[in-house]
Amino acid sequence: MSKKVAEIIVETLESAGVKHCYGIVGDTLNHIAGALSRSSIEWVSMRHEEAGAFAAQAEAQATGRLTAVAGSCGPGSLHFINGIFEANRNRAPVLLIASQIVRDELGFDFIQEVDFKQVYSACSVFCDMIYTPEQARRKTVIACQTALSKRGVAVLIVPADVSASSVHDDVPFSVHVSNPVVRPSDADLTEIADILNKGKKIAVYGGSGCQEAHKEILAVAERLKAPIAHTSRAKDFLEHDNPYNIGMTGMLGNEAGYHAVLNCDTLLMLGADFAWRQFYPDKAKIVQIDIDPTHLGRRHPVTKGVVGDIKASLEALLPKLTEHSDGSFRGEYMERYAKYKESTKENIVAGRDGSISGSWLARVVGENAAKDALFTADDGTPAAWAYRHIEANGQRRIFASLLHGTMANGMPSAIGLQKSHPGRQVVCMAGDGGISMLFGDLMTIVAQELPIKIAVFDNGKLGFVEIEQKAEGMLDTFTKLKNPNFAEVARALGLWGQTVSKADELESAVKVWLSQSGPALLHVHVNPMQLVMPPFTQIEPAIGMALYSTRAVLHGRGGDVWEMVKENFL
Ligand SMILES: Cc1ncc(C[n+]2csc(CCOP(=O)(O)OP(=O)(O)O)c2C)c(N)n1
Ligand SMILES: [Mg+2]
């Protein structure tokens, strides 16, 4: 008996390992929805497609598994766009089934017609339409294979009449994914070893490409007497059980990581594609190893760039490295890092006036969450506090929008993490701006009975933007938010909800919140004046802050200036 295209698509997704499909149904998707309902793939009904894409990309990132999203034609499948950008930037294997109007009407500005190929080509590794029923299996196979192999989003555009058609000549194409071990040639490794063996002050700088290479990186750092700095995305993989760790560089980093990378004479960059160019050293020799050839030397000129998996490359490199004896460079930065850790321990406390600082909230959440908790954090101050103050231990993971930098990623990403990890504690650190942007999907959490724990960092504003404005010397502009009581909103939607405003009530409130068996939202009034300080004292922000202070005083807001100074500098 011949099969319908919809069945062939779903069957292929099953064979490629898809477990969940997030989306919202619509008429052009009906045949596919029907086939999904008869399959092993679980459909997760969302309230906003964008949230569905965030959920899918988090599941795909955390499991490495192909994860699907599907929507109706026109606005339905258009709504995924921001989450699809997030997925593709995070190299998350996600497949979007964008259902389309019938072929006969394409090209005539039919109601709900959107040219998805044009829209999604910019944020995918594969984007094509199934033009005929006979193409269905072959094209779905290649879409799945591309998403898994090139690590990104595949968009499969499926006209409604195609998905309803029968396939008479079904050829058995199937998905092949291979994981070759890639490492530089022996000649390249010798050249790299020559550079590293001559270095006197060597630093290792690790990025997210270091995920599987903890042991090898430590062995190289041991031999070269190098401290190990890392990007935010590599925190989960390099911070734990690492005696040579000197933390992050970049805006969220600390002065040890920042200065070690700038002051070394030789930098070994591993799986790192950090975008901000001011954090790269100008005088050092730089060796870069990355699995993606397009990353080599694209942020900063490098002395030698090679393609390879970090684990396999370092395994092959290690025998060529000579033992360095002078540990003074590493010692200096490890000491500076230890001092930084001590000082943050002293400083990250309750606000002086009994208020709750965002950094302290992050620390208390981190201290009380499960050892293997999965965290999400909204772009804005929640992500900054999460990366700075939640300790990695090799089991925990933090998911934030570090490459796309989008608001509202936290709560819907938590949905994908909890769906794919039913037994794990999933904790979302949300901004008041972030959570309200995709509020509707709190209802998905309730409907799906997901025991996600959400902390809302309510500073009554778009805080991160306000900090940027102050650093430019501007008064805060369009950043205020008139918020509801988020705990009441949560309770009205069926979650557990509680508000906390006083520092001395925070620890017990966090414990009660985390001990809830179902979905729970803790609404925390955090100090609105706390700044996120970069790891360096640059002249521009300092001038900006001074200008801001003058303007604020001239506008009769001397109290604000005093609050800011008291909270951040005294
Ligand atoms: C979709 C989107 N819109 C706007 C921005 C610009 N932006 C970055 S952080 C931020 C403020 C976030 O506010 P909130 O969630 O309340 O976090 P806060 O920084 O106040 O803690 C804004 C508007 C963005 N990154 N993404
Ligand atoms: Mg805010």
Coordinates of C-alpha atoms and ligand atoms in Angstrom, one line a residue:
M1 CA 0.0 0.0 0.0
S2 CA 1.3 3.5 -0.9
K3 CA 2.1 5.8 2.0
K4 CA 1.2 9.5 2.4
V5 CA 4.0 12.1 2.3
A6 CA 3.1 13.2 5.8
E7 CA 3.8 9.6 7.0
I8 CA 7.0 9.4 5.2
I9 CA 8.3 12.6 6.7
V10 CA 7.4 11.5 10.2
E11 CA 8.8 8.0 9.7
T12 CA 12.1 9.6 8.6
L13 CA 12.2 11.9 11.6
E14 CA 11.7 8.9 13.9
S15 CA 14.5 7.1 12.2
A16 CA 16.8 10.2 12.7
G17 CA 16.1 10.0 16.4
V18 CA 13.5 12.8 16.9
K19 CA 11.7 12.4 20.3
H20 CA 9.7 15.7 20.5
C21 CA 8.1 18.1 18.1
Y22 CA 7.2 21.6 19.5
G23 CA 4.7 23.7 17.7
I24 CA 1.1 24.9 17.0
V25 CA -1.2 23.2 14.5
G26 CA -3.0 24.8 11.6
D27 CA -4.8 23.6 8.5
T28 CA -1.7 23.2 6.2
L29 CA -0.1 21.1 8.9
N30 CA -3.0 18.8 9.5
H31 CA -1.8 15.8 7.6
I32 CA 1.6 16.0 9.3
A33 CA 0.0 16.5 12.7
G34 CA -2.1 13.4 12.1
A35 CA 0.9 11.4 11.2
L36 CA 2.8 12.7 14.3
S37 CA -0.1 11.7 16.5
R38 CA 0.2 8.1 15.3
S39 CA 4.0 8.1 15.8
S40 CA 6.5 7.7 18.7
I41 CA 7.3 11.4 18.5
E42 CA 5.6 13.4 21.2
W43 CA 3.9 16.6 20.1
V44 CA 4.3 19.5 22.5
S45 CA 1.6 22.2 22.0
M46 CA 3.1 25.7 22.6
R47 CA 1.4 29.1 23.0
H48 CA 4.0 30.9 20.8
E49 CA 6.0 29.2 18.0
E50 CA 9.1 31.3 19.0
A51 CA 9.0 29.6 22.4
G52 CA 8.8 26.2 20.6
A53 CA 12.0 26.9 18.8
F54 CA 13.8 27.9 22.0
A55 CA 12.6 24.7 23.6
A56 CA 13.7 22.5 20.7
Q57 CA 17.2 24.1 20.5
A58 CA 17.8 23.6 24.2
E59 CA 16.7 20.0 24.0
A60 CA 18.9 19.5 20.9
Q61 CA 21.9 21.2 22.6
A62 CA 21.6 19.3 25.8
T63 CA 21.1 15.9 24.1
G64 CA 22.8 16.2 20.7
R65 CA 19.6 14.8 19.3
L66 CA 17.7 16.1 16.3
T67 CA 14.6 17.9 17.6
A68 CA 11.6 19.1 15.6
V69 CA 9.4 22.1 15.5
A70 CA 6.4 22.4 13.1
G71 CA 4.0 25.2 12.2
S72 CA 1.2 26.2 10.0
C73 CA 1.8 28.3 6.8
G74 CA 2.4 32.0 6.8
P75 CA 2.5 33.6 10.3
G76 CA 2.5 30.2 12.0
S77 CA 5.9 29.1 10.7
L78 CA 7.2 32.7 10.5
H79 CA 6.8 33.0 14.3
F80 CA 9.7 30.6 14.9
I81 CA 12.3 32.9 13.4
N82 CA 14.0 34.3 16.4
G83 CA 14.3 30.9 18.1
I84 CA 15.6 29.4 14.8
F85 CA 18.3 32.0 14.7
E86 CA 19.2 31.0 18.3
A87 CA 19.3 27.3 17.4
N88 CA 21.4 27.8 14.3
R89 CA 23.9 30.0 16.1
N90 CA 24.1 27.5 18.9
R91 CA 24.8 24.7 16.3
A92 CA 21.8 22.8 17.7
P93 CA 20.4 20.2 15.3
V94 CA 16.8 21.3 14.9
L95 CA 14.4 20.5 12.0
L96 CA 11.6 23.0 11.2
I97 CA 8.6 21.7 9.2
A98 CA 7.3 24.9 7.7
S99 CA 4.0 23.9 6.2
Q100 CA 3.1 25.9 3.1
I101 CA 0.0 26.8 1.0
V102 CA -0.8 24.5 -1.9
R103 CA 1.6 24.5 -4.8
D104 CA -1.0 25.7 -7.3
E105 CA -1.3 29.1 -5.5
L106 CA 2.4 29.7 -4.8
G107 CA 3.7 32.9 -6.4
F108 CA 0.3 34.8 -6.6
D109 CA 0.4 36.5 -3.2
F110 CA -2.2 34.1 -1.9
I111 CA -3.6 34.6 1.6
Q112 CA -0.9 33.7 4.2
E113 CA 1.7 33.1 1.5
V114 CA 5.3 33.6 2.8
D115 CA 8.4 32.7 0.9
F116 CA 10.0 30.6 3.6
K117 CA 13.1 29.8 1.5
Q118 CA 13.9 33.5 1.4
V119 CA 13.2 34.0 5.1
Y120 CA 15.0 31.0 6.6
S121 CA 18.0 30.8 4.3
A122 CA 19.8 33.2 6.5
C123 CA 19.5 31.1 9.7
S124 CA 19.8 27.5 8.6
V125 CA 22.2 24.9 7.2
F126 CA 19.5 23.5 5.0
C127 CA 16.4 25.2 3.6
D128 CA 14.3 23.7 0.8
M129 CA 10.8 22.6 -0.3
I130 CA 9.5 19.2 -1.0
Y131 CA 8.3 19.9 -4.6
T132 CA 6.7 16.6 -5.4
P133 CA 5.5 13.6 -3.3
E134 CA 8.3 11.4 -4.8
Q135 CA 10.9 13.7 -3.3
A136 CA 9.5 13.4 0.2
R137 CA 11.7 10.7 1.7
R138 CA 14.9 11.8 -0.1
K139 CA 14.5 15.4 0.9
T140 CA 13.6 14.7 4.5
V141 CA 16.6 12.4 4.8
I142 CA 18.9 15.1 3.5
A143 CA 17.4 17.7 5.7
C144 CA 17.9 15.5 8.8
Q145 CA 21.3 14.5 7.8
T146 CA 22.4 18.1 7.2
A147 CA 21.1 19.3 10.5
L148 CA 22.9 16.5 12.4
S149 CA 26.1 16.7 10.4
K150 CA 26.5 20.4 9.8
R151 CA 25.0 21.0 13.3
G152 CA 22.3 23.6 12.7
V153 CA 18.8 24.1 11.6
A154 CA 17.2 22.3 8.6
V155 CA 14.0 23.9 7.3
L156 CA 11.7 21.6 5.3
I157 CA 9.0 23.5 3.5
V158 CA 6.0 21.3 2.8
P159 CA 3.0 22.4 0.8
A160 CA -0.3 21.2 2.1
D161 CA -1.2 19.3 -1.1
V162 CA 2.2 17.6 -1.0
S163 CA 1.8 16.3 2.5
A164 CA -1.7 14.9 1.7
S165 CA -0.4 13.1 -1.4
S166 CA 0.4 9.4 -1.7
V167 CA 3.8 8.3 -2.8
H168 CA 3.9 5.5 -5.4
D169 CA 7.6 5.1 -5.9
D170 CA 9.1 5.1 -2.4
V171 CA 12.9 4.6 -2.6
P172 CA 14.6 3.6 0.6
F173 CA 16.9 6.6 1.3
S174 CA 18.1 6.7 4.9
V175 CA 19.9 9.1 7.3
H176 CA 23.6 8.6 7.8
V177 CA 25.6 10.5 10.4
S178 CA 29.2 9.8 10.9
N179 CA 31.5 11.3 13.6
P180 CA 35.0 11.1 12.2
V181 CA 38.0 11.9 14.4
V182 CA 39.6 15.0 13.0
R183 CA 43.1 16.2 13.9
P184 CA 45.8 18.3 12.3
S185 CA 48.6 16.6 10.2
D186 CA 51.8 15.6 11.9
A187 CA 53.7 18.4 10.2
D188 CA 51.2 21.0 11.5
L189 CA 51.4 19.5 15.0
T190 CA 55.2 19.8 14.9
E191 CA 55.0 23.4 13.9
I192 CA 52.5 24.1 16.7
A193 CA 54.8 22.3 19.2
D194 CA 57.7 24.4 18.1
I195 CA 55.8 27.6 18.8
L196 CA 54.5 26.3 22.2
N197 CA 57.9 24.9 23.3
K198 CA 59.5 28.3 22.8
G199 CA 56.9 30.2 24.8
K200 CA 57.8 31.5 28.2
K201 CA 54.4 32.8 29.3
I202 CA 51.8 30.6 27.8
A203 CA 48.1 30.8 28.4
V204 CA 45.4 28.4 27.3
Y205 CA 42.1 29.9 26.2
G206 CA 39.3 27.4 25.8
G207 CA 35.9 27.8 24.2
S208 CA 32.8 25.6 23.8
G209 CA 34.8 23.2 21.4
C210 CA 36.5 21.9 24.6
Q211 CA 33.3 20.0 25.7
E212 CA 34.9 16.5 25.6
A213 CA 38.5 17.5 26.2
H214 CA 38.8 18.3 30.0
K215 CA 41.5 15.7 30.7
E216 CA 43.6 16.5 27.6
I217 CA 43.5 20.3 28.2
L218 CA 44.7 19.8 31.8
A219 CA 47.5 17.6 30.6
V220 CA 48.7 20.2 28.1
A221 CA 48.4 23.0 30.7
E222 CA 50.4 20.9 33.1
R223 CA 53.2 20.4 30.6
L224 CA 53.3 24.0 29.5
K225 CA 52.8 25.5 33.0
A226 CA 49.9 27.5 31.5
P227 CA 46.9 28.9 33.3
I228 CA 43.5 28.1 31.6
A229 CA 41.1 30.9 30.8
H230 CA 37.8 30.2 29.1
T231 CA 34.8 31.7 27.4
S232 CA 31.4 31.8 29.0
R233 CA 30.2 29.0 26.8
A234 CA 33.1 26.8 28.0
K235 CA 32.4 27.4 31.7
D236 CA 30.5 24.1 32.0
F237 CA 33.3 22.2 30.6
L238 CA 36.5 23.8 32.0
E239 CA 35.7 25.4 35.3
H240 CA 35.3 22.3 37.4
D241 CA 38.1 20.1 38.8
N242 CA 40.6 22.4 37.2
P243 CA 43.5 23.6 39.4
Y244 CA 44.8 25.9 36.6
N245 CA 41.5 27.6 36.0
I246 CA 41.6 31.4 36.0
G247 CA 38.0 31.9 34.9
M248 CA 36.4 33.8 32.1
T249 CA 37.7 36.7 30.0
G250 CA 35.3 38.9 28.1
M251 CA 32.7 41.3 29.5
L252 CA 31.5 38.7 32.1
G253 CA 35.0 37.7 33.0
N254 CA 37.4 38.5 35.8
E255 CA 40.6 40.4 35.9
A256 CA 42.8 37.2 36.1
G257 CA 41.4 35.6 33.0
Y258 CA 41.3 38.9 31.2
H259 CA 44.9 40.0 32.0
A260 CA 46.4 36.5 31.5
V261 CA 45.2 36.3 27.9
L262 CA 46.4 39.9 27.2
N263 CA 49.8 39.5 28.9
C264 CA 50.9 36.0 27.7
D265 CA 53.6 35.7 25.1
T266 CA 51.9 32.6 23.6
L267 CA 48.2 31.9 23.5
L268 CA 46.8 28.4 22.8
M269 CA 43.2 29.0 21.6
L270 CA 41.1 25.8 21.7
G271 CA 37.6 25.6 20.2
A272 CA 37.1 29.3 20.9
D273 CA 35.6 31.8 18.5
F274 CA 35.1 34.7 21.0
A275 CA 33.7 37.6 19.1
W276 CA 35.0 40.7 21.0
R277 CA 38.3 41.6 19.5
Q278 CA 39.5 43.9 22.3
F279 CA 40.0 40.7 24.4
Y280 CA 42.7 39.3 22.2
P281 CA 46.4 40.0 22.7
D282 CA 48.3 42.1 20.2
K283 CA 51.8 40.9 20.8
A284 CA 51.5 37.2 21.6
K285 CA 52.0 34.3 19.2
I286 CA 48.6 32.7 18.8
V287 CA 48.0 29.0 18.0
Q288 CA 44.3 28.3 17.2
I289 CA 42.7 24.8 16.9
D290 CA 39.1 24.6 15.9
I291 CA 36.8 22.1 14.2
D292 CA 35.4 24.8 11.9
P293 CA 37.9 26.0 9.4
T294 CA 36.0 29.3 8.9
H295 CA 36.8 30.2 12.6
L296 CA 40.6 30.2 12.1
G297 CA 41.9 33.8 12.5
R298 CA 38.5 35.4 11.8
R299 CA 38.5 37.5 15.0
H300 CA 42.2 38.3 15.3
P301 CA 45.2 37.4 13.3
V302 CA 46.8 34.1 14.4
T303 CA 50.3 32.7 14.0
K304 CA 49.1 29.2 13.2
G305 CA 45.5 28.0 12.7
V306 CA 44.6 24.4 12.2
V307 CA 41.5 22.3 12.0
G308 CA 40.8 19.6 14.6
D309 CA 38.7 18.2 17.4
I310 CA 40.3 19.5 20.6
K311 CA 40.5 16.1 22.3
A312 CA 42.0 14.3 19.4
S313 CA 44.4 17.1 18.5
L314 CA 45.7 17.5 22.0
E315 CA 46.2 13.8 22.4
A316 CA 48.4 13.9 19.3
L317 CA 50.1 17.1 20.3
L318 CA 51.0 16.2 23.9
P319 CA 54.0 13.8 23.1
K320 CA 55.6 16.7 21.1
L321 CA 55.5 19.2 23.9
T322 CA 58.5 19.6 26.2
E323 CA 58.0 20.0 29.9
H324 CA 58.2 23.6 30.9
S325 CA 59.8 24.3 34.3
D326 CA 59.0 27.9 35.1
G327 CA 55.5 28.1 36.7
S328 CA 55.7 31.7 37.7
F329 CA 53.3 33.1 35.0
R330 CA 50.7 30.5 35.8
G331 CA 51.3 31.0 39.6
E332 CA 50.8 34.8 39.3
Y333 CA 47.4 34.4 37.5
M334 CA 46.2 31.6 39.7
E335 CA 46.9 33.8 42.7
R336 CA 45.0 36.7 41.1
Y337 CA 42.1 34.4 40.4
A338 CA 42.0 33.1 44.0
K339 CA 42.0 36.7 45.2
Y340 CA 39.1 37.6 42.9
K341 CA 37.1 34.6 44.1
E342 CA 37.7 35.6 47.7
S343 CA 36.6 39.2 47.1
T344 CA 33.4 38.1 45.3
K345 CA 32.6 35.8 48.2
E346 CA 32.9 38.8 50.5
N347 CA 31.0 41.2 48.2
I348 CA 28.2 39.0 46.9
V349 CA 26.0 39.3 49.9
A350 CA 22.6 40.8 50.7
G351 CA 22.2 44.5 49.8
R352 CA 23.3 46.8 52.6
D353 CA 19.8 48.2 53.1
G354 CA 18.2 44.7 53.3
S355 CA 17.5 44.7 49.6
I356 CA 18.5 41.7 47.4
S357 CA 21.2 42.1 44.8
G358 CA 20.8 40.1 41.6
S359 CA 24.3 38.6 42.1
W360 CA 23.4 37.4 45.6
L361 CA 20.2 35.9 44.3
A362 CA 22.2 33.9 41.7
R363 CA 24.6 32.7 44.3
V364 CA 21.8 31.6 46.7
V365 CA 20.0 29.8 43.8
G366 CA 23.3 28.1 42.8
E367 CA 24.1 27.0 46.4
N368 CA 20.7 25.5 46.9
A369 CA 20.0 23.9 43.5
A370 CA 20.6 20.2 42.8
K371 CA 24.2 19.1 42.0
D372 CA 23.2 18.2 38.5
A373 CA 20.7 21.0 37.9
L374 CA 20.2 22.4 34.4
F375 CA 20.0 26.2 34.4
T376 CA 18.7 28.6 31.8
A377 CA 19.3 32.4 32.1
D378 CA 17.7 35.3 30.2
D379 CA 19.8 37.7 28.2
G380 CA 20.3 40.7 30.5
T381 CA 21.6 40.7 34.0
P382 CA 20.3 37.2 34.9
A383 CA 22.8 35.7 32.4
A384 CA 25.6 37.9 33.8
W385 CA 24.9 36.8 37.3
A386 CA 24.4 33.1 36.4
Y387 CA 27.8 32.9 34.6
R388 CA 29.6 34.7 37.4
H389 CA 28.1 33.2 40.5
I390 CA 26.8 29.7 39.7
E391 CA 29.6 27.2 40.2
A392 CA 30.2 24.6 37.6
N393 CA 30.8 21.0 38.8
G394 CA 30.9 19.0 35.6
Q395 CA 27.3 17.9 36.0
R396 CA 25.5 21.2 35.8
R397 CA 24.9 23.1 32.6
I398 CA 23.9 26.7 32.0
F399 CA 22.1 27.6 28.8
A400 CA 21.9 31.3 27.8
S401 CA 21.7 33.2 24.6
L402 CA 25.4 34.0 24.3
L403 CA 25.8 34.1 20.6
H404 CA 22.4 35.4 19.4
G405 CA 21.9 37.5 22.5
T406 CA 18.1 37.3 22.6
M407 CA 15.8 38.2 25.4
A408 CA 13.1 35.7 26.6
N409 CA 15.2 32.6 25.9
G410 CA 15.3 31.3 29.5
M411 CA 11.8 30.1 30.2
P412 CA 11.0 28.4 26.9
S413 CA 14.5 26.8 26.8
A414 CA 13.7 25.3 30.2
I415 CA 10.7 23.6 28.7
G416 CA 12.9 21.8 26.2
L417 CA 15.4 20.8 28.9
Q418 CA 12.7 19.5 31.2
K419 CA 10.9 17.6 28.4
S420 CA 14.2 15.9 27.5
H421 CA 15.4 15.4 31.1
P422 CA 12.3 14.5 33.2
G423 CA 14.3 13.5 36.3
R424 CA 16.6 16.5 36.4
Q425 CA 16.0 19.8 38.3
V426 CA 15.6 22.6 35.7
V427 CA 16.0 26.1 37.0
C428 CA 15.3 29.2 34.9
M429 CA 16.7 32.6 35.9
A430 CA 14.4 35.1 34.2
G431 CA 14.4 38.9 33.8
D432 CA 11.2 40.7 34.4
G433 CA 11.4 41.9 30.8
G434 CA 12.4 38.5 29.5
I435 CA 9.7 36.5 31.2
S436 CA 6.9 38.8 30.1
M437 CA 7.9 38.7 26.5
L438 CA 6.8 35.1 26.1
F439 CA 4.5 34.9 29.2
G440 CA 2.0 32.7 27.4
D441 CA 4.2 29.6 27.6
L442 CA 4.0 29.5 31.3
M443 CA 0.7 27.8 30.4
T444 CA 2.6 25.2 28.5
I445 CA 4.6 24.5 31.6
V446 CA 1.4 23.9 33.5
A447 CA -0.3 21.9 30.7
Q448 CA 2.8 19.7 30.3
E449 CA 3.1 19.4 34.1
L450 CA 6.8 20.3 34.0
P451 CA 8.3 20.9 37.4
I452 CA 10.4 23.9 36.2
K453 CA 11.6 26.3 38.8
I454 CA 11.6 29.9 37.7
A455 CA 13.2 32.9 39.5
V456 CA 12.2 36.3 38.2
F457 CA 14.9 38.9 38.8
D458 CA 12.4 41.8 39.0
N459 CA 14.4 45.1 38.9
G460 CA 11.4 47.0 37.3
K461 CA 13.4 47.7 34.2
L462 CA 15.3 46.6 31.1
G463 CA 18.3 46.7 33.4
F464 CA 21.1 45.6 31.1
V465 CA 20.2 48.3 28.5
E466 CA 20.0 50.9 31.3
I467 CA 23.5 50.0 32.3
E468 CA 24.7 50.4 28.7
Q469 CA 23.0 53.7 28.6
K470 CA 24.7 54.9 31.8
A471 CA 28.1 53.7 30.5
E472 CA 27.5 56.0 27.5
G473 CA 26.7 58.9 29.8
M474 CA 23.0 58.8 29.0
L475 CA 20.1 59.1 31.4
D476 CA 18.0 55.9 31.4
T477 CA 15.7 56.1 28.4
F478 CA 12.6 53.9 27.8
T479 CA 13.8 51.2 30.2
K480 CA 11.2 51.3 32.9
L481 CA 8.8 48.5 33.3
K482 CA 5.4 48.6 35.1
N483 CA 5.2 45.1 36.3
P484 CA 2.5 43.0 37.8
N485 CA 3.1 40.9 40.9
F486 CA 4.6 37.9 39.0
A487 CA 3.8 35.5 41.8
E488 CA 0.1 36.3 41.6
V489 CA 0.3 35.9 37.8
A490 CA 1.9 32.5 38.3
R491 CA -0.7 31.4 40.7
A492 CA -3.5 32.5 38.4
L493 CA -1.9 30.4 35.7
G494 CA -1.6 27.3 37.9
L495 CA 2.0 27.5 39.1
W496 CA 3.2 27.8 42.6
G497 CA 4.1 31.5 43.2
Q498 CA 5.7 33.5 46.0
T499 CA 7.2 37.0 46.2
V500 CA 10.3 37.9 48.2
S501 CA 11.7 41.4 48.7
K502 CA 13.8 41.3 51.9
A503 CA 17.3 39.9 52.0
D504 CA 16.8 38.1 55.3
E505 CA 13.9 36.1 53.8
L506 CA 15.7 35.1 50.6
E507 CA 17.5 31.8 51.6
S508 CA 14.4 30.2 53.1
A509 CA 12.2 31.4 50.2
V510 CA 14.7 29.8 47.7
K511 CA 14.7 26.6 49.7
V512 CA 10.8 26.4 49.8
W513 CA 10.6 27.3 46.1
L514 CA 13.1 24.6 45.0
S515 CA 11.4 22.0 47.1
Q516 CA 8.1 22.3 45.3
S517 CA 7.2 19.2 43.4
G518 CA 5.5 21.0 40.5
P519 CA 6.2 24.2 38.5
A520 CA 7.1 27.1 40.8
L521 CA 7.9 30.7 40.2
L522 CA 9.8 32.8 42.8
H523 CA 9.3 36.5 42.2
V524 CA 12.3 38.4 43.6
H525 CA 12.5 42.2 43.9
V526 CA 16.2 42.7 43.2
N527 CA 18.1 45.9 43.7
P528 CA 17.6 48.0 40.6
M529 CA 20.8 49.9 41.0
Q530 CA 23.3 47.1 40.7
L531 CA 25.7 47.4 37.8
V532 CA 27.5 44.6 35.9
M533 CA 31.1 45.6 36.1
P534 CA 33.5 44.5 33.3
P535 CA 36.8 42.9 34.4
F536 CA 38.8 46.0 33.5
T537 CA 38.7 49.7 34.3
Q538 CA 38.3 51.2 30.8
I539 CA 38.3 54.9 30.5
E540 CA 35.1 55.2 28.3
P541 CA 32.6 53.6 30.8
A542 CA 34.2 55.6 33.6
I543 CA 33.7 58.9 31.8
G544 CA 30.2 57.7 30.8
M545 CA 29.2 57.0 34.4
A546 CA 30.6 60.4 35.4
L547 CA 28.5 62.1 32.7
Y548 CA 25.5 60.1 33.7
S549 CA 26.0 61.2 37.3
T550 CA 26.2 64.9 36.3
R551 CA 23.1 64.6 34.1
A552 CA 21.1 62.7 36.8
V553 CA 22.0 65.3 39.4
L554 CA 21.0 68.2 37.1
H555 CA 17.7 66.5 36.5
G556 CA 17.1 66.4 40.2
R557 CA 17.9 62.8 40.6
G558 CA 20.8 63.0 43.0
G559 CA 19.2 60.2 45.0
D560 CA 19.6 57.8 42.1
V561 CA 23.3 58.6 41.8
W562 CA 23.8 58.0 45.5
E563 CA 22.0 54.7 45.3
M564 CA 24.1 53.6 42.4
V565 CA 27.4 54.6 44.0
K566 CA 26.4 53.0 47.4
E567 CA 25.4 49.8 45.7
N568 CA 28.3 49.4 43.5
F569 CA 31.3 51.2 44.7
L570 CA 31.2 51.6 48.6
Ligands
LIG1 C1 14.4 40.2 21.6 C2 15.3 41.2 22.1 N1 14.9 42.5 22.3 C3 15.7 43.5 22.8 C4 17.0 43.2 23.2 C5 17.9 44.2 23.8 N2 18.1 43.9 25.3 C6 19.1 43.2 25.7 S1 19.0 42.9 27.4 C7 17.6 43.8 27.5 C8 17.0 44.0 28.9 C9 16.4 42.7 29.5 O1 15.6 43.1 30.5 P1 15.2 42.1 31.6 O2 14.8 40.8 31.0 O3 14.3 42.7 32.6 O4 16.7 41.8 32.3 P2 17.5 42.8 33.2 O5 18.7 43.1 32.4 O6 16.7 43.9 33.6 O7 17.9 42.0 34.4 C10 17.2 44.3 26.3 C11 16.0 45.1 26.0 C12 17.4 41.8 23.0 N3 18.6 41.4 23.4 N4 16.5 40.9 22.5
MG2 MG 14.7 43.7 34.4

